[in-house]
């Protein structure tokens, strides 16, 4: 359920509350260096709860938003008896700022900043209770800019920077995964071919060809790391019918 109140034509405030069913975790084969007693067993569905309040601004295609959110989700945990069960919850709360739109007729931006306090709660273990949730950084940010090249109709270039802060790969917060910054860039050209609008794109992601862990996930005793892609070039074309 939710509510929205428009203070002015450009400014509105809102609040919402959501409860959702999500699939329970599946017990891993091993945890803490030993087989899990109920490996392969799927836990009962989780009930997650989310609260959010925020304010939005939009004027002539240029907008911004600021929101506070709090999410509580049950979690799976392998105990000292090597049984995987629902134990406590992961609580995420934080602030998110977003901005988007046309700064000028030829310059567009899209970006955001997120601060998250992600905590394991009521886990039943002193080594994990109150520690940060696996794979959740404290800070994330991104900013993308697209600019139309003067004098060449349909031609634009863009750039993007993505930052993800450090996180942990284990529930006890002993394995720290460093944060990373990635730079991407691209060019777009739109033209008419036979009365159809055709868009050509060329992009390069991870310009600096930096090695980094793009994501961290899992649950206590069974975490994983995903390696970020190296410098990647892509070419594409699309046609509107």
Coordinates of N, CA and C in Angstrom, one line a residue, residues 154 188-201 236-241:
X154 N 22.1 13.6 -35.1 CA 21.9 12.2 -34.8 C 23.1 11.6 -34.1
X188 N 26.7 7.0 -30.3 CA 25.4 6.6 -30.9 C 25.2 7.5 -32.1
X189 N 24.7 6.9 -33.2 CA 24.4 7.6 -34.4 C 23.0 7.2 -34.9
X190 N 22.1 8.1 -35.1 CA 20.8 7.8 -35.6 C 20.6 8.4 -36.9
X191 N 20.1 7.6 -37.9 CA 19.9 8.1 -39.2 C 18.6 7.5 -39.8
X192 N 18.2 8.0 -41.0 CA 17.0 7.5 -41.7 C 17.5 6.6 -42.9
X193 N 17.0 5.4 -42.9 CA 17.3 4.5 -44.0 C 16.0 4.0 -44.6
X194 N 15.6 4.4 -45.8 CA 14.4 3.9 -46.4 C 13.2 4.3 -45.6
X195 N 13.2 5.4 -44.9 CA 12.0 5.8 -44.1 C 12.0 5.2 -42.7
X196 N 13.0 4.4 -42.4 CA 13.1 3.8 -41.0 C 14.2 4.4 -40.2
X197 N 13.9 4.6 -39.0 CA 14.9 5.2 -38.1 C 15.9 4.1 -37.6
X198 N 17.1 4.2 -37.9 CA 18.1 3.2 -37.6 C 19.1 3.9 -36.6
X199 N 19.4 3.1 -35.5 CA 20.4 3.6 -34.5 C 21.6 2.7 -34.5
X200 N 22.7 3.2 -34.6 CA 24.0 2.5 -34.5 C 24.7 2.8 -33.2
X201 N 25.2 1.8 -32.5 CA 25.9 2.1 -31.3 C 27.2 1.3 -31.2
X236 N 26.3 -2.5 -32.1 CA 24.9 -2.9 -32.3 C 24.1 -2.0 -33.2
X237 N 23.0 -2.5 -33.8 CA 22.2 -1.6 -34.6 C 20.7 -2.0 -34.4
X238 N 19.9 -1.0 -34.4 CA 18.4 -1.3 -34.2 C 17.6 -0.5 -35.2
X239 N 16.5 -1.0 -35.6 CA 15.6 -0.3 -36.5 C 14.2 -0.2 -36.0
X240 N 13.6 0.9 -36.1 CA 12.2 1.1 -35.7 C 11.3 0.8 -36.8
X241 N 10.2 0.0 -36.6 CA 9.2 -0.3 -37.6 C 7.9 0.3 -37.3

